[in-house]
PDB file of C-alpha atoms in Angstrom:
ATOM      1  CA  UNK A   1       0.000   0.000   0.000  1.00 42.00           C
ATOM      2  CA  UNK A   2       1.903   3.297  -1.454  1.00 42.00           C
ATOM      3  CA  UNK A   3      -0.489   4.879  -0.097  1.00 42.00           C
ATOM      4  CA  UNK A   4       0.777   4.352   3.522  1.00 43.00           C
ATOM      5  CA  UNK A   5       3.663   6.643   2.702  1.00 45.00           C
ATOM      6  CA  UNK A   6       1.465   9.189   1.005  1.00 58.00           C
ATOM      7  CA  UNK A   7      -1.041   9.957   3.868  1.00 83.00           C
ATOM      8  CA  UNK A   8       0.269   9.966   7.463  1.00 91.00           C
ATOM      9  CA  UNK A   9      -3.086   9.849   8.950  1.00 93.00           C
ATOM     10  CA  UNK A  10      -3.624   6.216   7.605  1.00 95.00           C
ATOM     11  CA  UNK A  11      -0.570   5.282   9.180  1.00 94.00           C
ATOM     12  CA  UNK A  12      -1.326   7.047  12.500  1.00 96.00           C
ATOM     13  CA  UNK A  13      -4.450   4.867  13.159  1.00 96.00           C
ATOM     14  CA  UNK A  14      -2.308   1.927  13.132  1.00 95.00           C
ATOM     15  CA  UNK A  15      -0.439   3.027  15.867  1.00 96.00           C
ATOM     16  CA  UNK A  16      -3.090   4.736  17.877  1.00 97.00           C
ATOM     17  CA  UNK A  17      -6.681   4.421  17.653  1.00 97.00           C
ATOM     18  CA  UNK A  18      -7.765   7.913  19.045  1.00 97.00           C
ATOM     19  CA  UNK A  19      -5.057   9.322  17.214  1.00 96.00           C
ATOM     20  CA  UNK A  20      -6.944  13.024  14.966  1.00 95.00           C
ATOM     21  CA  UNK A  21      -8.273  11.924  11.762  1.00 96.00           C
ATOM     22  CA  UNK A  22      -9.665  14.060   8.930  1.00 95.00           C
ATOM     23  CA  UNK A  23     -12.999  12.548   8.694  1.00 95.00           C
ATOM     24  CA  UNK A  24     -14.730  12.574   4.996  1.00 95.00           C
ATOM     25  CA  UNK A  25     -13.470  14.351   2.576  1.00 87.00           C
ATOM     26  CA  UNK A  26     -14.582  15.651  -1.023  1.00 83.00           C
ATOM     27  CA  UNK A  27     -18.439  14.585  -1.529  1.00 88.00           C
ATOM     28  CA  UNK A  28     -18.420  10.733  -0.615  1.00 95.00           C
ATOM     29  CA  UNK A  29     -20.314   8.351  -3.382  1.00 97.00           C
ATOM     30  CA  UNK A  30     -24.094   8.857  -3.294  1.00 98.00           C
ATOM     31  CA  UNK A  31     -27.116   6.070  -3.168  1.00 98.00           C
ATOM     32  CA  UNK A  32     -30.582   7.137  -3.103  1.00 98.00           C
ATOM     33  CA  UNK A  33     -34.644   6.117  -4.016  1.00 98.00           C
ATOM     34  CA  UNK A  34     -37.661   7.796  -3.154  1.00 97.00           C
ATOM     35  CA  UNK A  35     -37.052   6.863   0.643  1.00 97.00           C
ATOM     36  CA  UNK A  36     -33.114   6.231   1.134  1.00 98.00           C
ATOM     37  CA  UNK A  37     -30.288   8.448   0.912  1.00 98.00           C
ATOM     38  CA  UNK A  38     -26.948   7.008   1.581  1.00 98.00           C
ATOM     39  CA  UNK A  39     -23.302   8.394   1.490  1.00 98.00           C
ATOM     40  CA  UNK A  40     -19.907   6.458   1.356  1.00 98.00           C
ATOM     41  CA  UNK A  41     -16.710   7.758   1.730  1.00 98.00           C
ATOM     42  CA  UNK A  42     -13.733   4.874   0.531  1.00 97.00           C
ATOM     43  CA  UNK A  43     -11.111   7.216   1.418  1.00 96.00           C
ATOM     44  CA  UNK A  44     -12.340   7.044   4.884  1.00 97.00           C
ATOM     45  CA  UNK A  45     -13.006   3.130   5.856  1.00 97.00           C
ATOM     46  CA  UNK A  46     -15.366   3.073   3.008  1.00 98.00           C
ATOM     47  CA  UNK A  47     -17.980   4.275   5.834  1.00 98.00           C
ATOM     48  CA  UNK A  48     -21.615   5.342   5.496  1.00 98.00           C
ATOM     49  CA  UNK A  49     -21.199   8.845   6.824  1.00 98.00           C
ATOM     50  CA  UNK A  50     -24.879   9.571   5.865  1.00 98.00           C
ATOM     51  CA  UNK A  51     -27.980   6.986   5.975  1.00 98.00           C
ATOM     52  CA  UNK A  52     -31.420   9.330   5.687  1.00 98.00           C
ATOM     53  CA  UNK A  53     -34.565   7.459   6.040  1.00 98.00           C
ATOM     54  CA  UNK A  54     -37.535  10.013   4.794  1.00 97.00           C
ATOM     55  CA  UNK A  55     -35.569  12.361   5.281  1.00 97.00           C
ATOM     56  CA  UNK A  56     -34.206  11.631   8.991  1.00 97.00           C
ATOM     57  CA  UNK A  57     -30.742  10.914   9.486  1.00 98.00           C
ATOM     58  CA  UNK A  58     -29.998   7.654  11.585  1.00 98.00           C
ATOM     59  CA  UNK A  59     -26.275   7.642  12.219  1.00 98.00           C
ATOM     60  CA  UNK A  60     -23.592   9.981  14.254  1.00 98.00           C
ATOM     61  CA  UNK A  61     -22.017  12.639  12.187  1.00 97.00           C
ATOM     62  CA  UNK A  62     -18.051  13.595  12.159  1.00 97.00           C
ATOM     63  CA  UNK A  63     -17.066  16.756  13.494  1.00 94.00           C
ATOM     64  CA  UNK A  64     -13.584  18.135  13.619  1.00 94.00           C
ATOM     65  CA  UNK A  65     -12.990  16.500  17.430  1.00 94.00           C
ATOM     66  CA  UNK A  66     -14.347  13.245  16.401  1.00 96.00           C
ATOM     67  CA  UNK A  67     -11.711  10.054  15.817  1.00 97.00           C
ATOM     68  CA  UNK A  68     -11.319   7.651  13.380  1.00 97.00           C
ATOM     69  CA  UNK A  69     -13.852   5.363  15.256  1.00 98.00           C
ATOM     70  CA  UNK A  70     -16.768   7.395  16.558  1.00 98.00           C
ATOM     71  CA  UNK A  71     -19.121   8.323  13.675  1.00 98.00           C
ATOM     72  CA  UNK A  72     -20.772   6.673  10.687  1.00 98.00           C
ATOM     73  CA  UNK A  73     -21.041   2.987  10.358  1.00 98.00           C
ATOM     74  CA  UNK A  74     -17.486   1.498   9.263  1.00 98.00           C
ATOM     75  CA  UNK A  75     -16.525  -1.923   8.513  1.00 98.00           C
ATOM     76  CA  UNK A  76     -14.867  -4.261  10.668  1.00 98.00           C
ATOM     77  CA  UNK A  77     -12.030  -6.349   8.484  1.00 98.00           C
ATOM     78  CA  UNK A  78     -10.579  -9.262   8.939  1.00 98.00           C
ATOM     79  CA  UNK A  79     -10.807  -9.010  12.297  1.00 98.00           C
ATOM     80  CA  UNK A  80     -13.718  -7.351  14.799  1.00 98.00           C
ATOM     81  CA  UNK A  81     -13.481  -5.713  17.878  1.00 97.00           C
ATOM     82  CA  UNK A  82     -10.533  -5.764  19.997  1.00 97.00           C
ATOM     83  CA  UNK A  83      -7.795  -8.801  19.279  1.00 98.00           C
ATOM     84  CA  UNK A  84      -6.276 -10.261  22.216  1.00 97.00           C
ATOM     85  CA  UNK A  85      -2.565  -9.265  22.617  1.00 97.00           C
ATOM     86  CA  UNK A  86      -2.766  -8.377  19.121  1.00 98.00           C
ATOM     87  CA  UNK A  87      -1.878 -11.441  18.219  1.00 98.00           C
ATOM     88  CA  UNK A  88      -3.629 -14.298  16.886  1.00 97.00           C
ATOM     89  CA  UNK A  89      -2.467 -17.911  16.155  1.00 96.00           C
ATOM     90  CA  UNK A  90      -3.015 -20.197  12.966  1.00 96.00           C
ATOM     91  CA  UNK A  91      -1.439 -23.902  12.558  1.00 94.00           C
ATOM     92  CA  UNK A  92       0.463 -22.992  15.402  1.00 94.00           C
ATOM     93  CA  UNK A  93       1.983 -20.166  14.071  1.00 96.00           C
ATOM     94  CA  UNK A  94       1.615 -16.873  15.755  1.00 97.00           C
ATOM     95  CA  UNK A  95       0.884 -13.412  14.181  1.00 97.00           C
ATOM     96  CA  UNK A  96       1.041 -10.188  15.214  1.00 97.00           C
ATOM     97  CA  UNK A  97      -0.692  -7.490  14.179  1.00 97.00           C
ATOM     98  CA  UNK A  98      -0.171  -3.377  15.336  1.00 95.00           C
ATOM     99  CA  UNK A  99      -1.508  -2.625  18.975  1.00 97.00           C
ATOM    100  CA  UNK A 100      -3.554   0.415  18.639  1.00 97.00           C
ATOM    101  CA  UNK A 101      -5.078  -0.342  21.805  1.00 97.00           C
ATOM    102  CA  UNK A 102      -2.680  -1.692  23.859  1.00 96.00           C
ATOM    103  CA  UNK A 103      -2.777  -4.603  24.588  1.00 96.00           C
ATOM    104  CA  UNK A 104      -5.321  -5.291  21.776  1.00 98.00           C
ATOM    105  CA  UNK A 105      -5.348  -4.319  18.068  1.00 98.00           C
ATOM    106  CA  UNK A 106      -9.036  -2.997  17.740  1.00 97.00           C
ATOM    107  CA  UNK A 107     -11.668  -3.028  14.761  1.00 98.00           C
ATOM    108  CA  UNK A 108      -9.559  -4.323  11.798  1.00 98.00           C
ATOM    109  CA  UNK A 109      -7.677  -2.829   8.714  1.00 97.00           C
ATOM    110  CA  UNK A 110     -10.706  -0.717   6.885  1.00 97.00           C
ATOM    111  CA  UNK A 111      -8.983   2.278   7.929  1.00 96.00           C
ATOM    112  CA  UNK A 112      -5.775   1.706   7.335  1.00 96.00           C
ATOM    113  CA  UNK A 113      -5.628   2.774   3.703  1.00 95.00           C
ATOM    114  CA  UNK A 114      -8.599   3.947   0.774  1.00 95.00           C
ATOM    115  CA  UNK A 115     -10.738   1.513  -0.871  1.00 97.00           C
ATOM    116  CA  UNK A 116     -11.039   1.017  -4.429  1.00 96.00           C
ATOM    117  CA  UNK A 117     -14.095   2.027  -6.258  1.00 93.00           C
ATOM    118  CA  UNK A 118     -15.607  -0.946  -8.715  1.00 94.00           C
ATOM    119  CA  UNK A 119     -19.507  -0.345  -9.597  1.00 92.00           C
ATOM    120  CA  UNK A 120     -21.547   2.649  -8.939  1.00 93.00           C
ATOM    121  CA  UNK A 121     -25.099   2.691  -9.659  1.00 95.00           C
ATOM    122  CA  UNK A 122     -27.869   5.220  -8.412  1.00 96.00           C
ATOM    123  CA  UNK A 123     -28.833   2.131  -6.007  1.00 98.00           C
ATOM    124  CA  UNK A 124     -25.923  -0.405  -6.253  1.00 98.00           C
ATOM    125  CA  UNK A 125     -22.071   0.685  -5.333  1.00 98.00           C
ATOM    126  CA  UNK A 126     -19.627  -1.633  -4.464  1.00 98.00           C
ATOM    127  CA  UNK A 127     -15.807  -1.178  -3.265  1.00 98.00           C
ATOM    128  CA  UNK A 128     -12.586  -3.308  -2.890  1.00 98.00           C
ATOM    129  CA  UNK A 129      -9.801  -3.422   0.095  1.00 98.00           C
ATOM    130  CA  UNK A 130      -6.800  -5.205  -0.928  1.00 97.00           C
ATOM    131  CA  UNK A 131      -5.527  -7.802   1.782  1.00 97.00           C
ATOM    132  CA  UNK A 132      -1.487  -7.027   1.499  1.00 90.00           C
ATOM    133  CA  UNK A 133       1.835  -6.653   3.096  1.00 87.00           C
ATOM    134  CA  UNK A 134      -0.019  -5.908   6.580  1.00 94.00           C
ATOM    135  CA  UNK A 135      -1.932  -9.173   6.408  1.00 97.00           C
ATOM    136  CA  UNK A 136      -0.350 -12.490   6.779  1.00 97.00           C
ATOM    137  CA  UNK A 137      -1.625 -13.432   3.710  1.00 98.00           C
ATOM    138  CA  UNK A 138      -3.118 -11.859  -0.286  1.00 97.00           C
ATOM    139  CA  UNK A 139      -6.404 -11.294  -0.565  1.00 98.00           C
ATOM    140  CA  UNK A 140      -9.393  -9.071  -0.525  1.00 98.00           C
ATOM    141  CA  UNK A 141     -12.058  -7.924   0.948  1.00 98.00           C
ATOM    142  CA  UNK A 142     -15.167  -6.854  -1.287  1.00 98.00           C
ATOM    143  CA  UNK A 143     -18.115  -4.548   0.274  1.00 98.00           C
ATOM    144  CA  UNK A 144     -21.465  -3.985  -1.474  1.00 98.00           C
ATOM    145  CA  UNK A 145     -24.011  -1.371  -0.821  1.00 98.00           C
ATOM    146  CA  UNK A 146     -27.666  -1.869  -2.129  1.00 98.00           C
ATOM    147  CA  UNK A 147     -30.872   0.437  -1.722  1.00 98.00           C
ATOM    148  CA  UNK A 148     -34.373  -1.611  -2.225  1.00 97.00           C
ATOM    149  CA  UNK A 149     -37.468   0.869  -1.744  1.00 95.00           C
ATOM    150  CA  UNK A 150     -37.245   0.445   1.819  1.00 97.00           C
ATOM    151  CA  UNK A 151     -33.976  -0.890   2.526  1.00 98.00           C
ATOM    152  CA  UNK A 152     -30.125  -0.910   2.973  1.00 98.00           C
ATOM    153  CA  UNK A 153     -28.182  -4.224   2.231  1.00 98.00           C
ATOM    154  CA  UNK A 154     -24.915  -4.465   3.100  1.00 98.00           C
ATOM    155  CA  UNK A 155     -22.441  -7.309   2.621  1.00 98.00           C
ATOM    156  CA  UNK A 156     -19.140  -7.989   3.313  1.00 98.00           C
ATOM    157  CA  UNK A 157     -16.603 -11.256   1.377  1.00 98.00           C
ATOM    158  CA  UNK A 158     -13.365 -12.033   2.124  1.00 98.00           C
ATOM    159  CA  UNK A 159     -11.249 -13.747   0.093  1.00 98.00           C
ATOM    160  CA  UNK A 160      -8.135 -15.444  -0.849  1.00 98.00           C
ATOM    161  CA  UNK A 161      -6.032 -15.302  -3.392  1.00 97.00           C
ATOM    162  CA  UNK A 162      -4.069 -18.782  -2.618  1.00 95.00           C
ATOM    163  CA  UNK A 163      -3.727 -19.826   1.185  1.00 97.00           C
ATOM    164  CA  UNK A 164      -6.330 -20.192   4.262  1.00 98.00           C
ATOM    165  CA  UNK A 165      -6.764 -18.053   6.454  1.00 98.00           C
ATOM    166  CA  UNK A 166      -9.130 -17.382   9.544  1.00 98.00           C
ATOM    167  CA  UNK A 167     -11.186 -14.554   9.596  1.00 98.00           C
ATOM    168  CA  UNK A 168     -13.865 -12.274  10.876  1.00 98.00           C
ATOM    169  CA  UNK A 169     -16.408  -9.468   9.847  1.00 98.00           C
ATOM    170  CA  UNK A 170     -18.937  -7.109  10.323  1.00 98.00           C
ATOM    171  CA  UNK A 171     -19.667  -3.441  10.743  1.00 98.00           C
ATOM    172  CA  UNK A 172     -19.650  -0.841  13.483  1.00 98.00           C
ATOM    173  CA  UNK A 173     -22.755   2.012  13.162  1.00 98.00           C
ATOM    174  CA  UNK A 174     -23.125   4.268  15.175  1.00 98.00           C
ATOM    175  CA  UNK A 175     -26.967   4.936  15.454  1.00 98.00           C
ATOM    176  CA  UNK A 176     -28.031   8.569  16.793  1.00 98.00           C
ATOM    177  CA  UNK A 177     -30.599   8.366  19.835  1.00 98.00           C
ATOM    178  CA  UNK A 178     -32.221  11.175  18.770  1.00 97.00           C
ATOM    179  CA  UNK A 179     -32.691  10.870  14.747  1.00 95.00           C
ATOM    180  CA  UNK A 180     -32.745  13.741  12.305  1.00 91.00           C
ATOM    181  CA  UNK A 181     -30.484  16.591  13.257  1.00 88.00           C
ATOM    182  CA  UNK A 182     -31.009  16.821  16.994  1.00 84.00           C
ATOM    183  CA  UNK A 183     -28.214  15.583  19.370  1.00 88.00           C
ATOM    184  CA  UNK A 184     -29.968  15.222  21.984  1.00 91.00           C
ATOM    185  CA  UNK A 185     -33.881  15.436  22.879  1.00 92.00           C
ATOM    186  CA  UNK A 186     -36.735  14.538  25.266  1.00 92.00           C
ATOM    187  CA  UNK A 187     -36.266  10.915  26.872  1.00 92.00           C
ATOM    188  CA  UNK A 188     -39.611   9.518  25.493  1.00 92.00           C
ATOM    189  CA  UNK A 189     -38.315  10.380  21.945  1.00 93.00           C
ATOM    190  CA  UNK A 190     -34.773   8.946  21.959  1.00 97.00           C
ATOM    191  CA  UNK A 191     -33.754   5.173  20.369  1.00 98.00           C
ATOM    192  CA  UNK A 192     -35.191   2.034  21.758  1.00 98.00           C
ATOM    193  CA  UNK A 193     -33.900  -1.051  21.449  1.00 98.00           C
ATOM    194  CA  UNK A 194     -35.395  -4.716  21.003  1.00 98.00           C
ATOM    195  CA  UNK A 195     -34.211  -8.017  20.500  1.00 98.00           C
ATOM    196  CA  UNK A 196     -34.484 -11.991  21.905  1.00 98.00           C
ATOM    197  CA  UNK A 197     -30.886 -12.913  22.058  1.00 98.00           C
ATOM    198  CA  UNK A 198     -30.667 -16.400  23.581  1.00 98.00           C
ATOM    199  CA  UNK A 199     -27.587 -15.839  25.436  1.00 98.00           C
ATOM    200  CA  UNK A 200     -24.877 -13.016  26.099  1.00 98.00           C
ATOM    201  CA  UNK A 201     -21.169 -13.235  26.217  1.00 98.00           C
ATOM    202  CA  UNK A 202     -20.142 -12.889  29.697  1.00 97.00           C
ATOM    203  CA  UNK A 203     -16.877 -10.533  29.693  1.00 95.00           C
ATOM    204  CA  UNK A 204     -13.851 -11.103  31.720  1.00 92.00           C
ATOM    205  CA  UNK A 205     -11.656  -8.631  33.308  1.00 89.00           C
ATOM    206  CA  UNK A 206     -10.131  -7.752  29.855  1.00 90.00           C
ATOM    207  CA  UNK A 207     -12.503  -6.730  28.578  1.00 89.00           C
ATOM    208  CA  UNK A 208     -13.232  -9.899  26.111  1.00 95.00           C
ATOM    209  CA  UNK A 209     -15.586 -12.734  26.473  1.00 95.00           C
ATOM    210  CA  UNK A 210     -14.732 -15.296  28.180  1.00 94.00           C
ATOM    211  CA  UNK A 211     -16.113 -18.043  26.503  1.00 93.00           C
ATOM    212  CA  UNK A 212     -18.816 -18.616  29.507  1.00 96.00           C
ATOM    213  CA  UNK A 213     -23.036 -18.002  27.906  1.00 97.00           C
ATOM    214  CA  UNK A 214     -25.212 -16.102  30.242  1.00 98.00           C
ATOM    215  CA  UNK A 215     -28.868 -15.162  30.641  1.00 98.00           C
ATOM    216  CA  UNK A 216     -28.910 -11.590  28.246  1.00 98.00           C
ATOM    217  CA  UNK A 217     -28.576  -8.712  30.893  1.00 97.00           C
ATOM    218  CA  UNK A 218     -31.082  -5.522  31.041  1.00 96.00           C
ATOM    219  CA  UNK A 219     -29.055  -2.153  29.897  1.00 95.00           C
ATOM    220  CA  UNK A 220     -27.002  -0.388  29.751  1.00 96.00           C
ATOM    221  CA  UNK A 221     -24.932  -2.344  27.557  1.00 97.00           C
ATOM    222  CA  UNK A 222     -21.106  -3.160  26.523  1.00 96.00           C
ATOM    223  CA  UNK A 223     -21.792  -6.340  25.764  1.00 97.00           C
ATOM    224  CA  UNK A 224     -22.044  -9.427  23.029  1.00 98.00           C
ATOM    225  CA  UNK A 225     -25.071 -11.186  22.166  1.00 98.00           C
ATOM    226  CA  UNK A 226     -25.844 -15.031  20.479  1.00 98.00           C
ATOM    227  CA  UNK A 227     -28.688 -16.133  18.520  1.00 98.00           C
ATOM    228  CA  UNK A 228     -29.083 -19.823  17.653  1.00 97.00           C
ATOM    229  CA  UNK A 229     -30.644 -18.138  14.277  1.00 94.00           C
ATOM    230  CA  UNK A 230     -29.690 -15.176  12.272  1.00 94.00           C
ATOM    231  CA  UNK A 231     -29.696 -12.160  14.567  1.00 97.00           C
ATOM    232  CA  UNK A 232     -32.736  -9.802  14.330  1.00 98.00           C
ATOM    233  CA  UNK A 233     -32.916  -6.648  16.244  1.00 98.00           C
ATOM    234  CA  UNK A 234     -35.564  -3.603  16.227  1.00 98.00           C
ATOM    235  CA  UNK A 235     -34.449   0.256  16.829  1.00 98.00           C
ATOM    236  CA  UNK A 236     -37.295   2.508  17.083  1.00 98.00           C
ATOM    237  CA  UNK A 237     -37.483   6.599  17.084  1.00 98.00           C
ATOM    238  CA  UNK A 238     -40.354   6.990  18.509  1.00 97.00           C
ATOM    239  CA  UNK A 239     -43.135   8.835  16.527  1.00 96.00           C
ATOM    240  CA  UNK A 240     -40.339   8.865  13.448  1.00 97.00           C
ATOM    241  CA  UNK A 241     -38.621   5.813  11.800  1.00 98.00           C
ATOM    242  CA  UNK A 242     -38.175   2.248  12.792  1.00 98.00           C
ATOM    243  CA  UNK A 243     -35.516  -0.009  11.269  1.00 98.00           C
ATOM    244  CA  UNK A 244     -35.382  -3.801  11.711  1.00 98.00           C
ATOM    245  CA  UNK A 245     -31.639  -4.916  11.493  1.00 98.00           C
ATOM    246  CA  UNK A 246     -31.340  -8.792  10.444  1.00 98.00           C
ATOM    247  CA  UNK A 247     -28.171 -10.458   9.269  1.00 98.00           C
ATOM    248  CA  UNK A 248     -27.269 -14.226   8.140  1.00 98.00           C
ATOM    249  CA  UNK A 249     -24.689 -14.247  11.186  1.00 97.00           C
ATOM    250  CA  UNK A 250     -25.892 -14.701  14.893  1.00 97.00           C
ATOM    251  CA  UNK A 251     -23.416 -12.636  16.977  1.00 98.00           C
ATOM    252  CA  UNK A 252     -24.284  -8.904  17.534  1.00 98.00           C
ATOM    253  CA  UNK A 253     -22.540  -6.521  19.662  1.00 98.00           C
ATOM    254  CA  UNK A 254     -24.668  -3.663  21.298  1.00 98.00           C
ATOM    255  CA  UNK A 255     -22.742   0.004  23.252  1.00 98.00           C
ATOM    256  CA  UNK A 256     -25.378   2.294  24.306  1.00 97.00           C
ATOM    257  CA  UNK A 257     -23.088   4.069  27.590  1.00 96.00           C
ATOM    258  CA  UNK A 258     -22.548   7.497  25.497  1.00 96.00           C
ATOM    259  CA  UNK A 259     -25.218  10.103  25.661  1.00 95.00           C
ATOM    260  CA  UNK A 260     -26.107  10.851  21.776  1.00 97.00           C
ATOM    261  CA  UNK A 261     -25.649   7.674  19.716  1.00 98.00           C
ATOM    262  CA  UNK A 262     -25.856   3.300  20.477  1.00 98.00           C
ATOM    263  CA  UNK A 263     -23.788   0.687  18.342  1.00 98.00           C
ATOM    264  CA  UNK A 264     -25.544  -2.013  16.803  1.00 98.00           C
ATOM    265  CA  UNK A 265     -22.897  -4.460  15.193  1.00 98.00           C
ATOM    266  CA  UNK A 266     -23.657  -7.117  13.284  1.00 98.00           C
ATOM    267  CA  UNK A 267     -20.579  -9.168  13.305  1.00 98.00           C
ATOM    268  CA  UNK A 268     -19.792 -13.213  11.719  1.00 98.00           C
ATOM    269  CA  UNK A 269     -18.284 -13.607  15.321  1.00 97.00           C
ATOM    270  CA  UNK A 270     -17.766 -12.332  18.925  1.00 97.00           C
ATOM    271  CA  UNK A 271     -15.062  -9.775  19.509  1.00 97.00           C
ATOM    272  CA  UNK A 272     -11.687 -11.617  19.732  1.00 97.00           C
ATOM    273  CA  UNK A 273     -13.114 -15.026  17.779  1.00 96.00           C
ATOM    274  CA  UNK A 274     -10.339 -14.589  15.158  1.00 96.00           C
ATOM    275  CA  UNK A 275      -8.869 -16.240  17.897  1.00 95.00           C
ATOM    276  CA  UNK A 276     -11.170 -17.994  19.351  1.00 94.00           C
ATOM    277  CA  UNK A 277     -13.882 -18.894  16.461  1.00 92.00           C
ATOM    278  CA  UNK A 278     -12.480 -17.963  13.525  1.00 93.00           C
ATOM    279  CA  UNK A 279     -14.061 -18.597  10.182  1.00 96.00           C
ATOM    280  CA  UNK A 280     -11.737 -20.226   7.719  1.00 97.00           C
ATOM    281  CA  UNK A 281     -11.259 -18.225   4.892  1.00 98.00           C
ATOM    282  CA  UNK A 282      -9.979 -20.881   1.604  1.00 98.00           C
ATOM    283  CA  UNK A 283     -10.284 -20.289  -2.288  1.00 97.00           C
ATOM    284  CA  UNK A 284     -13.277 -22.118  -2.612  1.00 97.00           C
ATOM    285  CA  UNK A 285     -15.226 -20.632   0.686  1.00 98.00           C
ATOM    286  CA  UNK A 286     -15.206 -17.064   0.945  1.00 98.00           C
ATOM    287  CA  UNK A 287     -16.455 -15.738   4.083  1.00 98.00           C
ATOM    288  CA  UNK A 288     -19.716 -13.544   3.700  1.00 98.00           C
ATOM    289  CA  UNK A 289     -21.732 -11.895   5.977  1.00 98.00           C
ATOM    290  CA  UNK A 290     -25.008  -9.667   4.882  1.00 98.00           C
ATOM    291  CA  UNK A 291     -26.736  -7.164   6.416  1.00 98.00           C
ATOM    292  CA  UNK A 292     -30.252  -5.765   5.522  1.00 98.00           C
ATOM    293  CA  UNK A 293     -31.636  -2.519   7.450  1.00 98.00           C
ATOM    294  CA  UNK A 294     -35.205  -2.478   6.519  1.00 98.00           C
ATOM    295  CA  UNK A 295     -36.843   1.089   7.427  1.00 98.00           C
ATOM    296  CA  UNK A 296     -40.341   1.923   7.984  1.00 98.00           C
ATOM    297  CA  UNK A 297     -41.435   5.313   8.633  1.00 97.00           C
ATOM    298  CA  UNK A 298     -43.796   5.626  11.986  1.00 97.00           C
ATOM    299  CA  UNK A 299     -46.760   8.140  13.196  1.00 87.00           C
ATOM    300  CA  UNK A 300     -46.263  10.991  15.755  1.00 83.00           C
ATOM    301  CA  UNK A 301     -48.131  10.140  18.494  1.00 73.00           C
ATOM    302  CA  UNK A 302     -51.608  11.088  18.205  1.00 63.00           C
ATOM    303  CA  UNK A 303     -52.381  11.013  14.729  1.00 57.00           C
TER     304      UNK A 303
END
């Protein structure tokens, strides 16, 4: 990746995660129907920095004291969440990745350099993230974007070009409480969750699962979530949109502790399970995980 060498800030992430970034720049790639108006920027994590839903936007915006991971909805690749010792271990051979986090390297390479644009459509876009001299082994990752009348699908395939390799993915939005352009609002009107997990991840002392299923906890969250089926999970403005998150993966990862915006993260495994339940990435089995955000758009109270 040239491009390493060509824009500090790329490099900078690697070595800090709350390092100043630049956010979006120029106008971003646009999707949009009647209903849906999305923006991408591949020069920053290929990230939705925009997702309007009649005419409300859903997800945190950047702002000049915002960092690389606390706005938008960004992918998570080939790795999610934090990585154990940065490290991870594959036929007995360990690797080490940058510790951005110490002691973990956290969310993956999607920031790490720009994506390259393939297909752009008024509906349809879809961008590429070569898998290099910072990964182990060659491959890439592919991301498509899709707008239906009344929703986003996302999905994310990693590939090889020769070897196996283990893997993860998913994405990281972060979903305002209060939609539209408020930051904050009356309690009655801000985000509600709902979902039937069947278990949650109980978390050790650093901060990782621990491999040990519990009964799913009331919030406030930090935590990981199972479903024996494909995750499904319900976020309501009240009065103003509701969007119905499903995926063909059954981990999910909610953070709802910060006053103006929750994380809903769809993710192929728990935090960490590069380690500890990897998927295996070969020529002939790609790893895939899809997304779709269906949207719906609700009545004030009253009418």
């Amino acid at each position: 990746m040239n491009t390493l060498a060509k824009n500090a800030h790329y490099n900078a992430i690697r070595q800090a995660f709350d390092t100043p970034w630049p956010g979006p720049r120029a106008d971003g790639i646009l999707l949009r129907n009647a209903n849906l108006q999305v923006v991408i920027h591949p020069e920053d994590g290929c990230r939705i920095t925009s997702l309007t839903a009649f005419g409300q936007e859903l997800l945190r915006q950047w702002h000049p004291e915002r960092r690389a991971f606390q706005y938008g909805s960004f992918p998570m690749i080939p790795w999610v969440g934090r990585m154990d010792g940065a490290t991870f271990t594959f036929n007995n051979q360990s690797h080490a990745m940058q510790a951005n986090k110490p002691p973990f390297a956290l969310h993956g390479m999607a920031c790490f350099a720009p994506w390259h644009f393939s297909e752009h459509s008024p509906t349809h876009a879809k961008f590429i993230f070569p898998l290099d001299e910072l990964w182990p082994w060659r491959g890439r990752v592919i991301q498509r974007f899709t707008l239906e009348p009344n929703a986003l699908v996302l999905s994310l395939t990693v590939e090889t070009e020769q070897h196996d390799f283990p893997a993860a993915a998913g994405w990281h939005p972060w979903f305002k409480k209060w939609c539209g352009q408020a930051d904050e609002g009356a309690p009655e009107e801000s985000l509600q969750l709902a979902f039937d997990a069947d278990w949650q991840e109980r978390t050790g002392a650093d901060e990782l699962p621990d491999g040990k299923r519990i009964p799913p906890q009331p919030a406030p969250w930090d935590d990981t979530f199972g479903f024996r089926d494909n995750l499904a999970v319900t976020l309501t403005w009240p009065g103003k949109i509701q969007l119905t998150m499903t995926a063909n993966s059954n981990t999910l990862v909610v953070f709802d502790k910060q006053p103006d915006a929750t994380c809903v993260e769809p993710l192929s495994g728990p935090p960490n399970s590069i380690n500890t339940a990897p998927s295996l990435v070969s020529k002939d089995k790609p790893l895939t995980i899809t997304t779709r955000w269906q949207v719906a758009k609700l009545q004030p109270p009253g009418l």
